[in-house]
Amino acid sequence: MPNDPRIPPDRARIVEVLAFPGVQVLDVTGPLQVFASANEHVARLGGAPPYRLRVVAKGGGAVTSSAGLALAAEPLAPPTSASDAVDTLVVAGGPGVDAAAGDPELVGWLRQRAERARRVASVCTGAFLLAASGRLDGRRAVTHWSFCDAFARRFPAVRVEADPIFLRDGPVWTSAGVTAGIDLALALVEADLGRATALAVARYLVVFLKRPGGQAQFSAALSLQAAGDRFEALHHWMRAHLDADLSLPALAAEAGMSERSFSRRYAEQTGVTPARAVERLRVEAARQMLAETRQPVKRIAQRCGFGSEETMRRSFLRLLASTPQDYRLRFGVDPQARGTLPRL
């Protein structure tokens, strides 16, 4: 274990996970299990458990998660207690995060507690609560892909990045949606105990140590649908004609606008160019077919309007940091069940 000036190397590192009513249960239990499995692995090798784990919440006691499962939590420790210094403070997310972020007492505790922690992290929408404490101001951060726009509007002092599974900016770590808390916790274990231990934990939990690609590969139908009603009909038409001519002139004609006006207004409404939107929609359709059918990659490329496998491969690498073949290997249906799937 690396030396640390705040916590002696012969003392277990305290890991606190902050919960609240309506917390996402996996945001709490996912990271906890990673740290617990690291304890078990080190113990099997004859070492002392490196982590001391606890769930904390305002008032302590039973905290009801959004799934209805009650979590046993300890009350919040005095935020500046030197005798009970926290090493790693993890802020969970969930539907109840808005109420938590609006609680001045809780936010004040978090602000002081985070200042004394060696490092602090958030899982999924826990970034909203962490940002409310000011801890993310001026830093890069990520949250669940579907909340990135709202997060950026609410906290303009934070530099939001929508794609990473997790981000580290100095002593502050943030992660994407739900299961990304496991990825983040594995990275924390690797930073503390080395790659071999983190890899052993990942193997035990049957997860990637470093998941390929970013969270864009898990977002459905993209965020183009959030552009409002102005281009909703056009997007519906585009998805139904992915293998047709979707050039700028064709799209402008379908929208009943001049090319110049269409290009400008579309970018204003969606935040992307028409060409980039077409690429995203084609990738979205292709990855669904790769995951749910056994059609050859070449056929999928044709049906989705890429024209060639190479063109589709370049788009996948650009948007998903993965090739179509790798995507199918990771997210495709069980090969033994493929015979029951319909051919599209």
CSV table of C-alpha atoms in Angstrom, one decimal:
chain,number,residue,atom,x,y,z
A,1,MET,CA,0.0,0.0,0.0
A,2,PRO,CA,1.4,3.4,-0.9
A,3,ASN,CA,2.5,5.6,2.0
A,4,ASP,CA,0.1,8.4,2.9
A,5,PRO,CA,0.9,11.3,5.3
A,6,ARG,CA,-2.6,11.4,6.8
A,7,ILE,CA,-3.2,7.7,7.5
A,8,PRO,CA,-0.5,5.4,8.7
A,9,PRO,CA,0.1,2.4,6.4
A,10,ASP,CA,-0.6,-0.1,9.2
A,11,ARG,CA,-4.1,1.4,9.7
A,12,ALA,CA,-7.2,0.5,7.7
A,13,ARG,CA,-8.4,3.2,5.4
A,14,ILE,CA,-11.9,4.4,6.3
A,15,VAL,CA,-14.3,4.4,3.3
A,16,GLU,CA,-17.6,6.2,3.9
A,17,VAL,CA,-20.5,6.0,1.4
A,18,LEU,CA,-23.0,8.8,1.9
A,19,ALA,CA,-26.6,7.7,1.4
A,20,PHE,CA,-29.9,9.4,1.7
A,21,PRO,CA,-33.6,8.6,1.3
A,22,GLY,CA,-34.2,7.5,-2.3
A,23,VAL,CA,-30.6,6.6,-2.9
A,24,GLN,CA,-29.8,4.2,-5.8
A,25,VAL,CA,-29.0,0.9,-4.0
A,26,LEU,CA,-26.3,-0.2,-6.5
A,27,ASP,CA,-24.6,3.2,-6.1
A,28,VAL,CA,-24.0,2.2,-2.5
A,29,THR,CA,-23.5,-1.6,-2.7
A,30,GLY,CA,-21.5,-1.7,-5.9
A,31,PRO,CA,-18.5,0.3,-4.7
A,32,LEU,CA,-18.8,-1.3,-1.2
A,33,GLN,CA,-18.5,-4.8,-2.7
A,34,VAL,CA,-15.4,-3.9,-4.6
A,35,PHE,CA,-13.7,-2.7,-1.4
A,36,ALA,CA,-15.0,-5.6,0.6
A,37,SER,CA,-13.7,-8.1,-2.0
A,38,ALA,CA,-10.3,-6.3,-1.8
A,39,ASN,CA,-10.4,-6.9,1.9
A,40,GLU,CA,-11.1,-10.6,1.4
A,41,HIS,CA,-8.4,-10.9,-1.2
A,42,VAL,CA,-5.7,-9.3,1.0
A,43,ALA,CA,-6.9,-11.4,4.0
A,44,ARG,CA,-6.5,-14.6,1.9
A,45,LEU,CA,-2.9,-13.6,1.3
A,46,GLY,CA,-2.3,-13.2,5.0
A,47,GLY,CA,-2.6,-9.4,5.2
A,48,ALA,CA,-4.7,-7.1,7.3
A,49,PRO,CA,-7.9,-5.8,5.6
A,50,PRO,CA,-6.9,-2.5,4.0
A,51,TYR,CA,-10.4,-0.9,4.2
A,52,ARG,CA,-12.9,-0.2,7.0
A,53,LEU,CA,-16.3,0.3,5.4
A,54,ARG,CA,-19.4,2.2,6.5
A,55,VAL,CA,-22.6,3.7,5.1
A,56,VAL,CA,-23.5,7.0,6.6
A,57,ALA,CA,-26.6,9.1,6.4
A,58,LYS,CA,-28.1,12.1,8.2
A,59,GLY,CA,-29.6,10.8,11.4
A,60,GLY,CA,-28.3,7.3,10.7
A,61,GLY,CA,-30.6,4.2,11.0
A,62,ALA,CA,-32.5,2.6,8.2
A,63,VAL,CA,-32.3,4.6,4.9
A,64,THR,CA,-34.9,3.5,2.3
A,65,SER,CA,-33.4,3.2,-1.2
A,66,SER,CA,-35.3,3.9,-4.4
A,67,ALA,CA,-35.7,0.1,-4.8
A,68,GLY,CA,-37.4,-0.1,-1.4
A,69,LEU,CA,-34.5,-1.9,0.2
A,70,ALA,CA,-33.5,-0.3,3.6
A,71,LEU,CA,-29.8,0.2,4.2
A,72,ALA,CA,-28.4,0.3,7.7
A,73,ALA,CA,-26.5,3.6,8.1
A,74,GLU,CA,-24.4,5.2,10.7
A,75,PRO,CA,-25.0,8.8,11.7
A,76,LEU,CA,-22.8,11.5,10.1
A,77,ALA,CA,-19.5,11.8,12.0
A,78,PRO,CA,-18.4,15.2,13.1
A,79,PRO,CA,-17.0,16.5,9.8
A,80,THR,CA,-13.7,17.8,11.2
A,81,SER,CA,-13.0,14.9,13.7
A,82,ALA,CA,-9.3,14.2,13.6
A,83,SER,CA,-9.7,10.9,15.5
A,84,ASP,CA,-12.1,9.5,12.9
A,85,ALA,CA,-10.6,10.9,9.7
A,86,VAL,CA,-12.1,9.5,6.5
A,87,ASP,CA,-9.8,8.4,3.7
A,88,THR,CA,-12.3,8.0,0.9
A,89,LEU,CA,-15.7,9.6,0.8
A,90,VAL,CA,-18.1,8.3,-1.8
A,91,VAL,CA,-21.3,10.2,-2.6
A,92,ALA,CA,-24.0,7.9,-4.0
A,93,GLY,CA,-26.7,9.1,-6.4
A,94,GLY,CA,-30.4,8.2,-7.0
A,95,PRO,CA,-33.8,9.8,-7.3
A,96,GLY,CA,-33.5,11.4,-3.9
A,97,VAL,CA,-30.4,13.4,-4.8
A,98,ASP,CA,-32.3,16.6,-5.5
A,99,ALA,CA,-33.7,16.6,-2.0
A,100,ALA,CA,-30.4,15.8,-0.5
A,101,ALA,CA,-28.6,18.5,-2.5
A,102,GLY,CA,-31.3,21.0,-1.2
A,103,ASP,CA,-30.6,20.1,2.5
A,104,PRO,CA,-28.2,22.9,3.8
A,105,GLU,CA,-27.2,20.9,6.8
A,106,LEU,CA,-26.2,17.8,4.7
A,107,VAL,CA,-24.4,19.9,2.1
A,108,GLY,CA,-22.5,21.8,4.8
A,109,TRP,CA,-21.4,18.5,6.4
A,110,LEU,CA,-20.3,17.2,3.0
A,111,ARG,CA,-18.3,20.3,2.2
A,112,GLN,CA,-16.4,20.1,5.5
A,113,ARG,CA,-16.0,16.3,5.4
A,114,ALA,CA,-14.7,16.4,1.8
A,115,GLU,CA,-12.1,19.0,2.6
A,116,ARG,CA,-10.5,16.6,5.2
A,117,ALA,CA,-10.8,13.4,3.1
A,118,ARG,CA,-7.8,12.2,1.2
A,119,ARG,CA,-10.0,11.8,-1.8
A,120,VAL,CA,-13.7,12.1,-2.6
A,121,ALA,CA,-15.8,10.4,-5.3
A,122,SER,CA,-19.4,10.5,-6.6
A,123,VAL,CA,-21.4,7.7,-8.3
A,124,CYS,CA,-23.9,8.6,-11.0
A,125,THR,CA,-26.1,11.5,-10.0
A,126,GLY,CA,-24.2,11.7,-6.7
A,127,ALA,CA,-22.3,14.4,-8.7
A,128,PHE,CA,-25.2,16.7,-8.2
A,129,LEU,CA,-24.8,16.5,-4.4
A,130,LEU,CA,-21.1,16.7,-4.6
A,131,ALA,CA,-21.3,19.8,-6.9
A,132,ALA,CA,-23.8,21.4,-4.5
A,133,SER,CA,-21.0,21.4,-1.9
A,134,GLY,CA,-18.7,23.3,-4.3
A,135,ARG,CA,-16.2,20.5,-4.4
A,136,LEU,CA,-16.4,20.2,-8.2
A,137,ASP,CA,-16.1,23.9,-9.0
A,138,GLY,CA,-13.4,24.3,-11.7
A,139,ARG,CA,-13.0,20.6,-12.1
A,140,ARG,CA,-13.8,18.1,-14.8
A,141,ALA,CA,-16.6,15.8,-13.9
A,142,VAL,CA,-19.0,13.2,-15.3
A,143,THR,CA,-22.4,11.9,-14.4
A,144,HIS,CA,-25.1,9.6,-16.0
A,145,TRP,CA,-25.3,10.4,-19.7
A,146,SER,CA,-29.0,11.4,-19.5
A,147,PHE,CA,-28.3,14.0,-16.8
A,148,CYS,CA,-25.2,15.6,-18.3
A,149,ASP,CA,-27.0,18.5,-19.9
A,150,ALA,CA,-29.0,19.3,-16.8
A,151,PHE,CA,-25.9,19.0,-14.7
A,152,ALA,CA,-24.0,21.5,-16.9
A,153,ARG,CA,-26.8,24.0,-16.8
A,154,ARG,CA,-27.2,23.7,-13.0
A,155,PHE,CA,-23.4,23.9,-12.2
A,156,PRO,CA,-21.8,26.1,-14.9
A,157,ALA,CA,-18.5,26.2,-12.8
A,158,VAL,CA,-18.0,22.4,-13.5
A,159,ARG,CA,-16.5,21.2,-16.7
A,160,VAL,CA,-18.8,18.4,-17.7
A,161,GLU,CA,-17.6,15.5,-19.9
A,162,ALA,CA,-20.4,13.2,-21.0
A,163,ASP,CA,-18.6,10.1,-22.3
A,164,PRO,CA,-16.1,8.8,-19.7
A,165,ILE,CA,-17.0,5.9,-17.4
A,166,PHE,CA,-15.2,7.7,-14.7
A,167,LEU,CA,-12.9,10.8,-14.3
A,168,ARG,CA,-10.2,11.8,-11.9
A,169,ASP,CA,-9.3,15.4,-11.4
A,170,GLY,CA,-6.8,15.5,-8.6
A,171,PRO,CA,-8.2,14.1,-5.4
A,172,VAL,CA,-11.8,14.2,-6.8
A,173,TRP,CA,-13.3,11.3,-8.8
A,174,THR,CA,-16.7,11.2,-10.5
A,175,SER,CA,-18.3,8.3,-12.4
A,176,ALA,CA,-21.1,7.8,-14.9
A,177,GLY,CA,-24.3,5.9,-14.4
A,178,VAL,CA,-25.0,3.3,-11.7
A,179,THR,CA,-22.7,0.3,-12.5
A,180,ALA,CA,-19.9,2.8,-13.3
A,181,GLY,CA,-19.4,3.1,-9.5
A,182,ILE,CA,-17.9,-0.4,-9.7
A,183,ASP,CA,-15.4,0.7,-12.4
A,184,LEU,CA,-14.5,3.7,-10.2
A,185,ALA,CA,-14.0,1.7,-7.1
A,186,LEU,CA,-11.8,-0.7,-8.9
A,187,ALA,CA,-9.7,2.2,-10.1
A,188,LEU,CA,-9.4,3.4,-6.4
A,189,VAL,CA,-8.3,-0.1,-5.3
A,190,GLU,CA,-5.8,-0.2,-8.1
A,191,ALA,CA,-4.4,3.2,-7.0
A,192,ASP,CA,-4.1,2.0,-3.4
A,193,LEU,CA,-3.1,-1.7,-3.7
A,194,GLY,CA,-1.8,-2.1,-7.2
A,195,ARG,CA,-3.0,-3.6,-10.5
A,196,ALA,CA,-2.7,-7.2,-9.4
A,197,THR,CA,-5.1,-6.8,-6.5
A,198,ALA,CA,-7.6,-4.8,-8.5
A,199,LEU,CA,-7.4,-7.4,-11.3
A,200,ALA,CA,-8.1,-10.2,-8.8
A,201,VAL,CA,-11.1,-8.3,-7.5
A,202,ALA,CA,-12.4,-7.7,-11.0
A,203,ARG,CA,-12.0,-11.4,-11.9
A,204,TYR,CA,-13.9,-12.4,-8.7
A,205,LEU,CA,-16.7,-10.0,-9.5
A,206,VAL,CA,-16.7,-11.0,-13.2
A,207,VAL,CA,-16.3,-7.5,-14.5
A,208,PHE,CA,-13.8,-5.6,-16.6
A,209,LEU,CA,-10.9,-4.0,-14.7
A,210,LYS,CA,-11.0,-1.2,-17.3
A,211,ARG,CA,-14.2,-1.3,-19.3
A,212,PRO,CA,-13.6,-0.5,-23.0
A,213,GLY,CA,-15.2,2.6,-24.5
A,214,GLY,CA,-17.3,5.3,-22.8
A,215,GLN,CA,-20.8,5.5,-21.6
A,216,ALA,CA,-22.0,6.8,-25.0
A,217,GLN,CA,-22.2,3.1,-26.0
A,218,PHE,CA,-25.0,2.6,-23.4
A,219,SER,CA,-27.2,5.6,-24.2
A,220,ALA,CA,-30.4,4.7,-26.1
A,221,ALA,CA,-31.6,6.7,-29.2
A,222,LEU,CA,-29.2,9.4,-28.3
A,223,SER,CA,-30.1,12.7,-26.9
A,224,LEU,CA,-31.4,14.0,-30.3
A,225,GLN,CA,-34.9,13.3,-29.1
A,226,ALA,CA,-34.4,16.0,-26.5
A,227,ALA,CA,-34.1,18.7,-29.2
A,228,GLY,CA,-37.8,19.5,-29.0
A,229,ASP,CA,-40.6,19.1,-31.5
A,230,ARG,CA,-39.0,21.1,-34.2
A,231,PHE,CA,-37.1,18.1,-35.7
A,232,GLU,CA,-38.9,15.2,-34.1
A,233,ALA,CA,-40.7,14.2,-37.3
A,234,LEU,CA,-37.4,14.5,-39.2
A,235,HIS,CA,-35.6,12.2,-36.7
A,236,HIS,CA,-38.4,9.6,-37.1
A,237,TRP,CA,-38.0,9.8,-40.8
A,238,MET,CA,-34.2,9.5,-40.6
A,239,ARG,CA,-34.4,6.4,-38.4
A,240,ALA,CA,-36.8,4.8,-40.9
A,241,HIS,CA,-34.5,5.6,-43.9
A,242,LEU,CA,-31.0,5.0,-42.6
A,243,ASP,CA,-29.9,3.2,-45.7
A,244,ALA,CA,-31.1,6.0,-48.0
A,245,ASP,CA,-29.5,9.3,-49.0
A,246,LEU,CA,-29.3,11.3,-45.8
A,247,SER,CA,-27.1,14.1,-47.2
A,248,LEU,CA,-27.6,17.7,-46.2
A,249,PRO,CA,-29.6,18.5,-49.4
A,250,ALA,CA,-31.9,15.4,-48.7
A,251,LEU,CA,-32.4,16.3,-45.1
A,252,ALA,CA,-33.1,20.0,-45.8
A,253,ALA,CA,-35.6,18.9,-48.5
A,254,GLU,CA,-37.4,16.6,-46.1
A,255,ALA,CA,-37.5,19.4,-43.4
A,256,GLY,CA,-38.9,21.8,-46.0
A,257,MET,CA,-36.1,24.3,-45.5
A,258,SER,CA,-33.1,25.7,-47.4
A,259,GLU,CA,-29.8,24.0,-46.8
A,260,ARG,CA,-28.3,27.0,-45.1
A,261,SER,CA,-31.2,27.6,-42.9
A,262,PHE,CA,-31.6,23.9,-42.0
A,263,SER,CA,-28.0,23.5,-41.2
A,264,ARG,CA,-27.9,26.5,-38.9
A,265,ARG,CA,-31.2,25.8,-37.1
A,266,TYR,CA,-30.5,22.1,-36.7
A,267,ALA,CA,-27.2,22.8,-35.0
A,268,GLU,CA,-28.8,25.3,-32.8
A,269,GLN,CA,-31.5,22.9,-31.7
A,270,THR,CA,-29.5,19.7,-31.3
A,271,GLY,CA,-25.9,20.9,-30.6
A,272,VAL,CA,-24.6,18.7,-33.5
A,273,THR,CA,-24.3,19.0,-37.2
A,274,PRO,CA,-26.8,17.1,-39.5
A,275,ALA,CA,-23.9,14.9,-40.6
A,276,ARG,CA,-22.9,14.0,-37.1
A,277,ALA,CA,-26.6,13.3,-36.2
A,278,VAL,CA,-26.9,10.9,-39.1
A,279,GLU,CA,-23.7,9.1,-38.0
A,280,ARG,CA,-25.0,8.8,-34.4
A,281,LEU,CA,-28.3,7.4,-35.5
A,282,ARG,CA,-26.7,4.9,-37.8
A,283,VAL,CA,-24.3,3.7,-35.0
A,284,GLU,CA,-27.3,3.5,-32.6
A,285,ALA,CA,-29.2,1.2,-35.0
A,286,ALA,CA,-26.1,-0.8,-35.9
A,287,ARG,CA,-25.1,-1.5,-32.3
A,288,GLN,CA,-28.7,-2.7,-31.5
A,289,MET,CA,-28.5,-5.1,-34.4
A,290,LEU,CA,-25.1,-6.3,-33.4
A,291,ALA,CA,-26.4,-7.0,-29.9
A,292,GLU,CA,-29.8,-8.5,-30.8
A,293,THR,CA,-29.3,-10.4,-34.1
A,294,ARG,CA,-26.8,-12.7,-35.7
A,295,GLN,CA,-26.6,-10.9,-39.0
A,296,PRO,CA,-23.1,-10.5,-40.5
A,297,VAL,CA,-21.4,-7.2,-39.8
A,298,LYS,CA,-21.2,-6.4,-43.6
A,299,ARG,CA,-25.0,-6.8,-43.9
A,300,ILE,CA,-25.6,-4.6,-40.8
A,301,ALA,CA,-23.3,-1.9,-42.3
A,302,GLN,CA,-25.4,-1.9,-45.5
A,303,ARG,CA,-28.7,-1.9,-43.7
A,304,CYS,CA,-27.7,1.1,-41.5
A,305,GLY,CA,-26.4,3.1,-44.4
A,306,PHE,CA,-22.7,3.0,-43.8
A,307,GLY,CA,-22.0,1.5,-47.2
A,308,SER,CA,-19.0,-0.5,-46.1
A,309,GLU,CA,-17.7,-2.3,-43.0
A,310,GLU,CA,-14.7,0.0,-42.9
A,311,THR,CA,-16.9,3.1,-42.7
A,312,MET,CA,-18.9,1.6,-39.9
A,313,ARG,CA,-15.8,0.5,-38.1
A,314,ARG,CA,-14.4,4.1,-38.2
A,315,SER,CA,-17.7,5.5,-36.8
A,316,PHE,CA,-17.8,3.0,-34.0
A,317,LEU,CA,-14.2,3.8,-33.0
A,318,ARG,CA,-15.0,7.5,-33.1
A,319,LEU,CA,-18.2,7.4,-31.1
A,320,LEU,CA,-17.8,4.2,-29.0
A,321,ALA,CA,-14.1,3.6,-28.8
A,322,SER,CA,-14.9,0.1,-29.9
A,323,THR,CA,-15.0,-1.9,-33.1
A,324,PRO,CA,-18.3,-3.5,-34.2
A,325,GLN,CA,-16.8,-6.9,-33.7
A,326,ASP,CA,-15.7,-6.1,-30.1
A,327,TYR,CA,-19.1,-4.5,-29.4
A,328,ARG,CA,-20.8,-7.7,-30.4
A,329,LEU,CA,-18.5,-9.9,-28.3
A,330,ARG,CA,-19.3,-7.8,-25.2
A,331,PHE,CA,-22.9,-7.1,-25.6
A,332,GLY,CA,-24.3,-9.7,-28.1
A,333,VAL,CA,-26.8,-12.3,-27.2
A,334,ASP,CA,-25.7,-15.7,-25.8
A,335,PRO,CA,-24.5,-17.7,-28.9
A,336,GLN,CA,-26.5,-20.7,-27.8
A,337,ALA,CA,-29.7,-18.6,-27.7
A,338,ARG,CA,-29.1,-16.9,-31.1
A,339,GLY,CA,-31.0,-19.7,-33.0
A,340,THR,CA,-34.2,-18.5,-31.4
A,341,LEU,CA,-33.8,-14.9,-32.6
A,342,PRO,CA,-35.7,-13.7,-35.7
A,343,ARG,CA,-33.7,-12.8,-38.8
A,344,LEU,CA,-34.4,-9.1,-39.6
